[in-house]
Coordinates of C-alpha atoms in Angstrom, one line a residue:
M1 CA 98.5 91.9 124.8
N2 CA 99.1 89.0 127.1
K3 CA 96.4 89.9 129.1
I4 CA 93.9 89.2 125.7
R5 CA 92.7 86.6 123.6
N6 CA 90.3 85.9 120.5
F7 CA 88.9 82.3 120.4
S8 CA 86.0 80.9 118.3
I9 CA 83.2 78.2 118.9
I10 CA 82.7 75.8 116.4
A11 CA 80.6 72.5 116.3
H12 CA 78.2 71.0 114.3
I13 CA 74.5 72.1 114.1
D14 CA 72.6 72.3 117.3
H15 CA 75.1 71.3 119.5
G16 CA 75.1 74.1 121.8
K17 CA 77.3 77.0 120.7
S18 CA 74.5 79.7 120.6
T19 CA 73.5 78.5 124.4
L20 CA 77.3 78.5 125.7
A21 CA 77.8 81.6 124.6
D22 CA 75.2 82.8 126.4
R23 CA 76.3 81.2 129.3
F24 CA 79.4 83.3 128.7
L25 CA 77.7 86.2 129.0
Q26 CA 76.4 85.9 132.2
K27 CA 79.6 84.8 133.5
T28 CA 81.3 88.0 132.3
G29 CA 78.5 90.5 133.6
M30 CA 78.0 91.4 129.5
V31 CA 73.8 91.3 130.1
S32 CA 71.9 91.6 133.0
D33 CA 69.8 88.7 134.0
R34 CA 66.3 91.4 133.6
A35 CA 67.9 91.9 129.7
F36 CA 69.0 88.5 128.2
H37 CA 67.3 85.5 127.1
D38 CA 67.7 82.8 124.3
Q39 CA 70.4 83.1 121.8
V40 CA 71.8 86.6 122.8
L41 CA 74.0 87.4 120.1
D42 CA 71.6 85.7 117.1
N43 CA 70.4 89.1 116.8
M44 CA 68.4 89.1 113.3
D45 CA 64.5 88.1 113.6
I46 CA 65.4 85.1 111.3
E47 CA 67.8 83.6 113.7
Q48 CA 65.6 84.0 116.9
E49 CA 62.1 81.9 115.0
R50 CA 64.6 79.6 113.3
G51 CA 66.3 78.9 116.4
I52 CA 69.9 78.7 114.0
T53 CA 72.9 81.2 113.6
I54 CA 73.5 82.4 110.3
K55 CA 76.1 85.6 110.8
S56 CA 79.0 85.3 113.2
R57 CA 79.2 87.7 116.1
A58 CA 81.5 88.6 118.0
V59 CA 81.5 90.3 121.2
T60 CA 84.4 91.3 123.8
M61 CA 84.2 89.9 127.5
P62 CA 86.3 91.2 130.1
Y63 CA 86.9 88.1 132.7
K64 CA 88.7 88.1 136.0
A65 CA 91.0 84.9 136.4
A66 CA 91.2 82.9 139.8
D67 CA 95.0 84.3 140.4
G68 CA 92.5 87.4 140.0
V69 CA 94.3 88.7 136.8
E70 CA 92.0 90.6 134.7
Y71 CA 91.4 89.1 130.6
T72 CA 90.4 90.9 127.6
L73 CA 88.4 87.9 126.0
N74 CA 87.5 88.0 122.0
L75 CA 84.5 85.8 121.8
I76 CA 83.5 84.8 117.6
D77 CA 80.0 83.0 118.0
T78 CA 80.2 80.7 114.3
P79 CA 76.9 78.8 112.7
G80 CA 77.5 75.2 112.1
H81 CA 75.3 74.4 109.2
V82 CA 76.7 73.0 106.4
D83 CA 76.0 76.4 104.0
F84 CA 77.2 78.4 106.3
T85 CA 80.6 77.0 106.8
Y86 CA 82.9 79.9 105.0
E87 CA 80.8 82.0 108.3
V88 CA 83.4 79.4 109.9
S89 CA 86.4 80.2 107.8
R90 CA 86.8 83.5 108.1
S91 CA 85.8 83.7 112.0
L92 CA 88.8 81.6 112.2
A93 CA 91.3 83.5 110.8
S94 CA 90.6 85.8 113.2
C95 CA 91.5 83.8 116.7
D96 CA 94.3 82.0 118.1
G97 CA 92.3 79.1 119.1
A98 CA 88.9 77.5 119.0
L99 CA 86.3 75.4 120.8
I100 CA 85.0 72.7 119.4
L101 CA 81.8 71.1 121.0
V102 CA 80.2 67.4 121.2
D103 CA 76.7 67.1 122.1
A104 CA 77.1 64.4 124.9
T105 CA 74.3 62.2 122.9
Q106 CA 75.4 62.2 119.5
G107 CA 78.7 62.1 119.4
V108 CA 81.4 63.7 116.4
E109 CA 78.9 64.1 113.3
A110 CA 80.1 65.5 110.1
Q111 CA 80.4 69.5 110.6
T112 CA 82.2 68.7 113.7
L113 CA 85.1 67.0 111.7
A114 CA 84.8 69.5 108.8
N115 CA 84.7 72.6 110.9
L116 CA 87.7 70.7 113.2
F117 CA 89.7 70.8 110.0
L118 CA 89.0 74.6 108.5
A119 CA 90.6 75.1 112.1
L120 CA 93.4 72.3 111.6
E121 CA 94.7 75.3 108.9
H122 CA 94.8 77.8 110.8
N123 CA 96.8 76.3 113.1
L124 CA 95.1 77.4 116.5
E125 CA 94.6 75.9 120.1
I126 CA 91.6 73.0 119.6
I127 CA 90.2 72.7 123.4
P128 CA 87.3 69.7 123.2
I129 CA 84.9 70.4 125.2
I130 CA 81.5 67.6 125.9
N131 CA 78.5 69.9 126.4
K132 CA 74.6 68.5 127.5
I133 CA 75.9 65.7 130.1
D134 CA 72.6 67.1 131.7
L135 CA 70.8 65.1 129.0
P136 CA 70.0 61.3 130.4
S137 CA 70.9 59.6 127.6
A138 CA 74.4 61.2 127.6
D139 CA 77.9 59.2 127.2
I140 CA 80.4 60.6 127.9
E141 CA 83.0 58.0 127.8
W142 CA 81.8 56.7 125.2
C143 CA 82.0 60.0 123.4
K144 CA 85.8 60.6 124.8
Q145 CA 86.5 57.7 122.3
Q146 CA 85.3 59.5 119.7
I147 CA 87.2 62.8 120.2
E148 CA 90.4 59.8 121.0
E149 CA 89.2 57.8 117.3
E150 CA 87.6 60.5 114.8
L151 CA 89.0 63.9 116.0
G152 CA 92.5 62.8 116.7
L153 CA 92.5 65.5 119.8
D154 CA 93.3 64.3 123.8
S155 CA 90.3 62.4 125.4
D156 CA 91.4 63.9 128.7
D157 CA 92.0 67.4 128.1
A158 CA 88.2 67.2 127.1
I159 CA 85.9 69.5 129.0
A160 CA 82.3 68.0 130.5
I161 CA 79.7 70.7 130.1
S162 CA 75.9 71.4 130.5
A163 CA 75.5 74.8 128.8
K164 CA 72.4 75.1 129.3
M165 CA 72.0 74.8 133.5
G166 CA 76.1 76.9 134.0
T167 CA 78.0 73.6 135.0
G168 CA 81.6 73.8 133.9
I169 CA 81.3 77.0 132.0
D170 CA 83.8 78.4 134.5
E171 CA 86.2 75.4 133.8
V172 CA 85.9 76.4 130.3
L173 CA 86.4 80.2 130.9
E174 CA 89.8 79.0 132.5
A175 CA 91.1 76.5 130.1
I176 CA 91.0 79.7 127.8
V177 CA 93.1 81.7 128.9
K178 CA 95.6 79.2 130.6
R179 CA 95.6 77.0 127.2
I180 CA 94.6 79.3 124.5
K181 CA 97.9 82.0 123.4
P182 CA 97.9 85.2 123.4
P183 CA 97.9 87.3 119.6
V184 CA 101.5 87.8 118.2
G185 CA 101.8 91.2 117.2
D186 CA 103.9 94.4 117.4
V187 CA 102.3 97.9 118.4
N188 CA 105.0 99.8 116.7
E189 CA 105.1 98.1 112.8
P190 CA 102.5 99.2 110.2
L191 CA 98.4 99.1 110.6
Q192 CA 97.3 95.5 109.5
A193 CA 94.1 94.1 109.8
L194 CA 91.7 91.2 108.3
I195 CA 88.5 92.2 107.8
F196 CA 86.4 89.2 108.3
D197 CA 82.9 91.5 107.8
S198 CA 81.0 94.1 108.1
S199 CA 77.3 95.8 108.3
Y200 CA 75.4 98.8 107.0
D201 CA 74.3 100.8 109.3
V202 CA 71.9 103.6 107.7
Y203 CA 73.2 106.4 110.2
R204 CA 76.5 105.5 109.7
G205 CA 77.8 104.1 106.1
A206 CA 79.4 100.6 105.9
V207 CA 80.7 99.3 109.5
I208 CA 83.9 97.5 109.1
Y209 CA 84.9 94.5 111.6
C210 CA 88.2 93.7 112.2
R211 CA 90.7 91.8 113.9
V212 CA 94.1 94.2 114.1
F213 CA 97.2 92.1 114.1
N214 CA 99.7 94.9 113.6
G215 CA 100.2 98.3 114.4
E216 CA 97.0 100.5 115.8
I217 CA 94.1 103.0 114.8
K218 CA 92.1 105.8 116.1
A219 CA 89.8 108.2 115.1
G220 CA 91.3 111.1 112.5
D221 CA 94.1 108.4 110.9
V222 CA 93.3 107.7 107.5
I223 CA 92.9 104.4 106.3
M224 CA 93.6 102.0 102.7
F225 CA 91.7 98.8 101.3
M226 CA 95.2 97.1 100.1
S227 CA 93.3 95.5 97.7
N228 CA 91.8 98.4 95.4
K229 CA 94.0 101.7 97.3
I230 CA 90.8 103.4 98.0
S231 CA 91.5 105.8 101.2
Y232 CA 88.8 107.0 103.8
R233 CA 89.3 109.1 106.9
V234 CA 88.6 107.1 110.1
E235 CA 85.8 108.1 112.2
E236 CA 85.2 105.9 114.9
V237 CA 86.8 102.8 116.8
G238 CA 85.8 100.3 119.3
V239 CA 85.3 96.8 120.4
F240 CA 82.1 94.7 120.7
G241 CA 79.5 94.6 123.7
M242 CA 75.9 94.1 123.4
E243 CA 76.0 96.9 121.2
R244 CA 79.0 98.9 119.5
M245 CA 81.4 100.3 122.0
P246 CA 83.7 103.0 120.7
R247 CA 87.0 103.0 122.3
K248 CA 90.2 105.4 121.7
I249 CA 92.3 103.4 119.5
I250 CA 92.6 99.6 118.8
R251 CA 95.9 97.8 118.6
A252 CA 97.1 94.7 117.9
G253 CA 95.7 91.5 119.2
D254 CA 92.2 93.5 119.1
V255 CA 89.2 92.3 117.5
G256 CA 86.9 95.9 117.0
Y257 CA 85.0 97.6 114.1
I258 CA 85.9 100.7 112.3
I259 CA 84.3 103.5 110.8
A260 CA 85.2 105.5 108.3
G261 CA 81.8 107.9 106.8
I262 CA 81.9 104.9 103.7
K263 CA 78.7 105.2 101.6
T264 CA 79.9 103.1 98.5
V265 CA 79.3 99.6 99.7
S266 CA 81.3 97.7 96.7
D267 CA 84.5 99.4 98.1
I268 CA 84.9 96.9 101.3
S269 CA 85.3 93.0 100.4
T270 CA 85.5 90.1 103.3
G271 CA 88.9 89.4 103.7
D272 CA 90.9 92.7 102.4
T273 CA 93.9 93.9 104.7
I274 CA 93.6 97.2 105.5
T275 CA 96.5 99.5 106.6
L276 CA 97.6 103.1 106.9
L277 CA 97.4 105.7 103.7
N278 CA 101.0 107.8 105.0
R279 CA 102.3 104.1 106.1
P280 CA 101.9 101.2 104.4
C281 CA 102.7 97.8 105.6
A282 CA 104.5 95.4 102.9
A283 CA 101.9 93.1 102.3
N284 CA 98.6 91.7 102.6
L285 CA 97.5 89.2 105.3
S286 CA 96.5 86.1 103.7
G287 CA 92.8 86.1 103.8
F288 CA 90.0 83.3 103.0
K289 CA 90.1 81.0 100.6
E290 CA 87.6 82.4 97.1
I291 CA 84.0 81.5 97.7
K292 CA 82.3 78.9 95.0
P293 CA 78.8 78.7 95.0
V294 CA 77.1 76.0 93.9
V295 CA 73.4 77.3 93.8
F296 CA 72.1 79.7 91.2
S297 CA 69.2 80.9 90.8
S298 CA 67.5 84.0 89.7
I299 CA 65.5 86.6 91.8
Y300 CA 63.2 89.4 90.4
P301 CA 61.1 92.2 92.0
V302 CA 57.3 91.1 91.8
S303 CA 56.7 94.5 90.1
S304 CA 59.5 95.6 87.5
D305 CA 59.2 99.4 88.7
D306 CA 60.9 98.4 92.5
Y307 CA 63.9 97.0 90.2
M308 CA 66.3 99.6 91.7
E309 CA 65.1 99.1 95.8
L310 CA 66.6 95.5 94.8
I311 CA 70.1 97.0 93.4
D312 CA 69.9 98.9 96.6
A313 CA 69.3 96.3 99.5
M314 CA 71.5 93.3 97.2
E315 CA 74.4 95.9 98.1
K316 CA 73.9 96.3 100.9
L317 CA 73.1 92.3 101.5
K318 CA 76.5 91.6 100.0
L319 CA 77.8 93.7 102.4
N320 CA 76.7 91.7 105.3
D321 CA 76.9 88.0 103.4
A322 CA 80.0 88.2 101.8
S323 CA 79.5 84.6 100.4
L324 CA 76.2 86.4 98.3
I325 CA 77.5 86.5 94.3
Y326 CA 75.2 88.6 91.7
E327 CA 75.0 89.2 88.7
K328 CA 72.6 91.4 86.4
D329 CA 70.0 88.9 84.9
S330 CA 65.9 89.5 82.8
S331 CA 63.9 87.5 81.5
T332 CA 61.1 87.6 79.1
A333 CA 58.1 86.4 81.6
L334 CA 60.0 88.8 84.7
G335 CA 61.4 91.7 83.3
F336 CA 65.0 93.0 85.5
G337 CA 66.7 90.8 87.6
F338 CA 69.8 89.5 89.1
R339 CA 71.4 85.9 88.7
C340 CA 73.0 85.0 91.4
G341 CA 74.9 82.0 93.7
F342 CA 74.6 80.3 97.2
L343 CA 75.7 78.0 99.0
G344 CA 73.0 75.5 99.2
L345 CA 69.6 76.0 99.2
L346 CA 69.3 76.7 103.2
H347 CA 71.7 79.7 102.2
L348 CA 69.3 81.1 99.0
E349 CA 65.8 80.7 101.9
I350 CA 67.4 82.8 104.5
V351 CA 68.8 85.5 101.4
Q352 CA 65.8 85.9 100.3
Q353 CA 64.0 85.9 102.9
R354 CA 66.1 88.6 105.0
L355 CA 65.2 90.3 101.7
E356 CA 61.6 90.1 101.8
Q357 CA 62.5 91.2 105.6
E358 CA 64.3 93.2 106.4
F359 CA 64.4 95.1 103.2
N360 CA 60.7 95.1 102.2
Q361 CA 61.1 93.3 98.9
S362 CA 58.4 91.4 97.0
L363 CA 60.5 88.6 94.9
V364 CA 60.2 86.5 92.9
I365 CA 62.7 82.9 92.5
T366 CA 63.1 80.9 89.6
A367 CA 64.3 76.8 90.1
P368 CA 67.7 77.0 91.6
S369 CA 70.0 75.1 89.1
V370 CA 74.2 74.4 89.5
Q371 CA 76.9 74.9 87.1
Y372 CA 77.6 72.8 84.1
R373 CA 80.8 72.3 81.9
I374 CA 79.0 72.2 77.9
T375 CA 81.9 71.7 75.2
L376 CA 80.3 72.3 71.8
K377 CA 81.2 71.0 68.4
N378 CA 83.3 73.9 67.7
K379 CA 85.5 73.0 70.9
N380 CA 83.9 76.5 72.9
V381 CA 83.5 75.6 76.6
L382 CA 81.2 77.0 77.8
L383 CA 80.5 77.2 82.0
I384 CA 76.2 77.2 82.0
D385 CA 74.4 77.8 85.3
N386 CA 70.9 79.4 83.8
P387 CA 68.6 76.9 81.9
A388 CA 68.3 80.3 79.7
I389 CA 71.4 80.0 77.6
Y390 CA 71.3 76.9 77.4
P391 CA 73.1 76.1 73.8
D392 CA 71.1 74.4 70.6
P393 CA 71.3 70.6 71.5
A394 CA 72.3 70.4 67.4
T395 CA 76.2 72.1 68.3
I396 CA 76.4 70.7 71.7
E397 CA 79.5 67.4 72.0
Q398 CA 79.3 67.1 75.7
A399 CA 78.0 68.2 78.3
E400 CA 79.3 67.4 82.1
E401 CA 77.6 67.8 85.9
P402 CA 79.8 69.0 89.1
F403 CA 80.7 65.8 91.0
I404 CA 80.6 65.2 95.0
R405 CA 82.2 63.6 97.2
A406 CA 79.3 63.2 100.2
S407 CA 80.3 61.5 103.4
I408 CA 77.2 61.2 105.6
M409 CA 77.6 59.6 109.5
T410 CA 74.5 57.7 110.5
P411 CA 73.2 55.7 113.4
E412 CA 73.2 52.4 112.3
R413 CA 69.2 51.1 111.7
Y414 CA 69.1 53.5 108.9
I415 CA 71.6 52.7 106.2
G416 CA 69.5 50.8 104.3
N417 CA 67.1 53.5 103.7
I418 CA 70.0 55.7 103.1
I419 CA 71.7 53.7 100.1
S420 CA 68.9 53.2 98.6
L421 CA 68.1 57.1 98.7
C422 CA 71.9 57.3 97.3
I423 CA 71.3 54.8 94.7
D424 CA 67.9 56.8 93.9
K425 CA 70.5 60.0 93.4
R426 CA 72.7 58.4 90.9
G427 CA 75.6 58.0 93.8
I428 CA 78.9 55.5 93.7
Q429 CA 79.7 54.2 96.9
V430 CA 83.1 55.0 97.7
S431 CA 83.2 53.3 101.7
L432 CA 81.2 52.7 104.4
N433 CA 83.3 52.7 107.9
Y434 CA 81.8 51.2 111.4
L435 CA 82.6 54.3 113.5
G436 CA 82.1 51.9 116.4
N437 CA 79.1 52.3 118.7
K438 CA 76.7 51.1 115.8
R439 CA 77.9 54.1 114.7
M440 CA 78.7 54.6 111.0
E441 CA 80.2 57.0 108.3
I442 CA 79.2 56.1 103.9
V443 CA 81.4 58.4 101.9
Y444 CA 79.4 58.3 98.3
E445 CA 80.2 60.2 95.3
L446 CA 76.7 61.7 94.0
P447 CA 75.7 64.5 91.2
L448 CA 75.3 67.9 93.0
G449 CA 72.1 68.5 91.2
E450 CA 70.3 66.0 92.6
I451 CA 71.6 67.0 96.1
V452 CA 70.0 70.5 95.7
Y453 CA 66.7 69.3 94.5
D454 CA 65.5 67.4 97.6
F455 CA 68.2 65.5 99.1
Y456 CA 69.1 66.7 102.5
D457 CA 65.1 67.1 103.5
R458 CA 65.1 63.4 102.1
L459 CA 67.9 62.0 104.3
K460 CA 66.8 63.8 107.6
S461 CA 63.1 62.3 107.3
I462 CA 64.1 58.6 106.5
S463 CA 66.9 59.1 109.5
Q464 CA 64.7 60.7 112.0
G465 CA 66.9 63.8 112.3
Y466 CA 69.8 61.3 113.3
A467 CA 71.8 61.4 110.0
S468 CA 74.4 64.0 109.6
F469 CA 76.0 65.5 106.1
D470 CA 78.9 67.1 104.1
Y471 CA 80.2 68.1 101.4
D472 CA 83.1 69.3 98.9
I473 CA 82.7 69.5 95.2
I474 CA 85.5 67.0 93.6
D475 CA 85.3 67.2 89.9
F476 CA 82.9 67.7 86.4
R477 CA 81.8 64.4 85.2
P478 CA 79.9 63.3 82.0
T479 CA 76.2 63.5 81.9
D480 CA 72.8 63.1 79.6
L481 CA 71.7 67.0 80.3
V482 CA 68.5 67.8 79.0
K483 CA 66.7 71.2 79.0
L484 CA 62.8 70.9 80.2
D485 CA 60.6 73.9 79.1
I486 CA 57.4 74.6 81.1
L487 CA 54.4 75.6 78.7
V488 CA 51.6 77.4 80.7
A489 CA 48.4 77.6 77.9
G490 CA 50.8 76.7 75.5
E491 CA 53.6 79.6 75.9
K492 CA 57.4 79.1 76.9
V493 CA 57.5 80.6 80.8
D494 CA 61.4 80.8 80.5
A495 CA 61.6 81.4 84.8
L496 CA 60.3 77.6 84.8
S497 CA 62.8 76.0 82.7
I498 CA 65.1 73.3 83.8
L499 CA 68.3 71.7 83.3
V500 CA 67.3 68.3 84.3
H501 CA 69.5 64.4 83.6
R502 CA 67.6 62.6 80.8
N503 CA 66.3 59.3 82.5
N504 CA 64.4 62.1 85.5
S505 CA 63.2 64.4 83.0
V506 CA 59.5 62.1 83.0
S507 CA 59.0 62.6 86.6
R508 CA 60.5 66.1 86.9
A509 CA 58.2 66.7 84.0
R510 CA 55.2 65.1 86.0
K511 CA 55.7 65.9 89.7
A512 CA 56.0 70.2 88.1
C513 CA 53.5 70.4 85.9
K514 CA 50.9 68.5 88.5
N515 CA 52.4 70.6 91.3
L516 CA 51.5 74.1 88.7
K517 CA 48.7 73.1 88.8
D518 CA 47.5 73.4 92.2
E519 CA 49.2 76.8 92.4
I520 CA 48.2 78.6 88.8
P521 CA 44.1 80.0 89.8
R522 CA 41.7 78.8 87.5
Q523 CA 40.5 80.8 84.5
M524 CA 37.2 80.9 82.1
F525 CA 38.7 79.1 79.8
K526 CA 40.9 75.7 79.9
V527 CA 44.3 76.2 81.0
P528 CA 46.8 73.2 79.2
I529 CA 50.6 73.5 81.4
Q530 CA 52.4 71.3 79.4
G531 CA 56.4 70.1 79.8
S532 CA 58.6 69.5 77.0
I533 CA 61.8 68.7 75.6
N534 CA 63.3 70.0 72.5
G535 CA 59.9 70.4 71.0
K536 CA 57.9 67.1 72.3
I537 CA 55.4 66.9 74.8
I538 CA 56.5 65.0 77.7
A539 CA 53.9 65.5 80.6
R540 CA 50.5 67.3 80.6
E541 CA 48.1 68.3 82.9
T542 CA 44.6 71.1 82.2
I543 CA 43.1 73.7 84.3
S544 CA 39.3 72.9 83.6
A545 CA 37.4 76.6 83.0
F546 CA 35.2 78.1 85.2
R547 CA 31.7 77.3 83.1
K548 CA 28.5 79.0 83.9
D549 CA 25.7 76.7 83.3
V550 CA 24.0 78.4 80.4
T551 CA 20.9 75.9 79.5
A552 CA 19.6 76.5 83.1
K553 CA 16.9 78.0 81.8
C554 CA 15.7 76.3 79.1
Y555 CA 12.9 74.0 80.3
G556 CA 11.9 71.2 78.0
G557 CA 11.2 72.5 73.8
D558 CA 13.9 71.8 71.1
I559 CA 16.9 70.2 72.1
S560 CA 18.2 72.8 69.4
R561 CA 17.9 75.5 71.3
K562 CA 20.1 74.0 74.4
R563 CA 22.7 73.4 71.5
K564 CA 22.9 76.6 70.3
L565 CA 23.5 78.7 73.7
L566 CA 26.3 75.9 73.9
E567 CA 28.0 76.4 70.7
K568 CA 27.7 80.2 71.3
Q569 CA 29.9 79.7 74.8
K570 CA 32.1 77.4 73.8
E571 CA 32.8 80.1 70.7
G572 CA 32.7 82.1 73.6
K573 CA 35.9 80.4 75.2
K574 CA 37.6 80.1 72.1
R575 CA 37.4 83.8 71.4
M576 CA 38.7 84.7 74.8
K577 CA 41.4 81.9 74.7
M578 CA 42.7 83.6 72.0
V579 CA 43.2 87.0 73.7
G580 CA 43.4 85.8 77.5
S581 CA 46.7 86.0 78.8
V582 CA 47.3 83.6 82.5
E583 CA 48.9 85.0 85.3
L584 CA 51.1 83.1 87.4
P585 CA 51.1 83.7 90.7
Q586 CA 55.0 83.7 92.8
S587 CA 54.3 80.3 94.6
A588 CA 54.3 78.9 91.2
F589 CA 57.7 79.7 90.5
L590 CA 58.3 77.5 94.0
A591 CA 56.0 74.7 92.7
V592 CA 58.6 73.6 90.1
L593 CA 61.2 72.6 94.1
K594 CA 58.4 71.1 94.9
S595 CA 59.4 66.7 95.1
G596 CA 55.7 66.2 95.6
D597 CA 57.2 63.0 97.4
D598 CA 56.0 64.6 100.4

């Protein structure tokens, strides 16, 4: 165990975590130059397409230190986006140390701070690293000053590297071996292993990723999950190389995987403790804090015949994405589906894309909303995240919406635009701090419902991508909430309803109707699209009908002949409108979310 080091790389999005992991793999000979490509550990298509890390990936690397001693390094590469903070907290629970990366051109950003606090909660040894020193705008001294002032770490310990060019990688590897403590545990104690992730293999069933804290495990052992007391016989154990590498045994201190022919996906829960059935451990390991979804949306199959396939796909995806929460749901317009909870809009997009790409599902997704707290006149309190179950306004005494404390770091020159954006979103300013070198931190309290809509996109565009943003949910506050219904051809479409603040209701209704007008195909009859609150119409757009020129063949003659043909056409349109129905394309459901400002 003295020769094992378990560590993680944490940083703000785009500060070079995956590039540094690539260099480690090349240095330790885990991947040949021929097989190498950028973002080696990001093995999902979406990660390669978007150039971001979504899933934490573990890999075991052999390393020969400068003094000739052979070490085993277990690296867990983590995502940087705020939506995937939960992935980071799970990875850190399996580590003994962390490398915190700071971009030499951007300095310390909001997610850098948030991830540092996560690492400190787990009492990890932290090594600060200044990356991208090869860029012309890199300022190492300024970065060191920020590491001292904002992170509270000793800047003399910081290692300046360029992950892209491979500069300083040896120093980092030596620092990992010397400064990160070896894992603590006892091989002779009963088995105690923490599940930090899992995935589904079509041929082998569920694959559990775990960190062993005490004891050892080998093929043939019967393991038990502490949360539900279900047991399985182990078929294979091993560690992570570029592929799974089977081993005879994994012991305390190792990060590895277990295959036990688990077909019932719901038996496994991330954060659970594994022990042996015949020699159980005394207590659970402390897992991770309970996940709280902030954005809710419904997912339906385009064809109701595909519902059973969607159930299967959701189960398998849940295994690999523990932060996805879902329950069964139904809608009059779309049939059976699921009501899902996500950690943010990017998380929602990724889940949709993974279901479509990995599981070949055709989906319809409804407008995302947040969870509101409704107090009724009979003093019952309801938590509502779905507009379809919003109670009758006459029975409501008070509605409350969740508020967040948002910390925005930005260069000084964008401050005016950002403040006006926050005021636009009903924000309350808490503080405004100068961080030196023309950088500022603004802290605002904002309604979560406004953030979900288009806040992040607008923040990035007005700050040219320089502002960084991190948030925590603080409490519920009273609000003037209304349910905005969308009517297509006079019929209410429940999947298009949204809950909004009364002040924004008219502008949201107008934008939604305008966007829907562009998405819904023209019919042989006029199609009105209306936004209504409590039965009162507040916005309207009309899709004009296809119209054949029935009078084209009437040259001259009595006007009454033309009028007769037009009247006949009018009658036909009226009859068509009575029996005709409007098919909504999938893009129409997404059109309601677009802000229309772009």
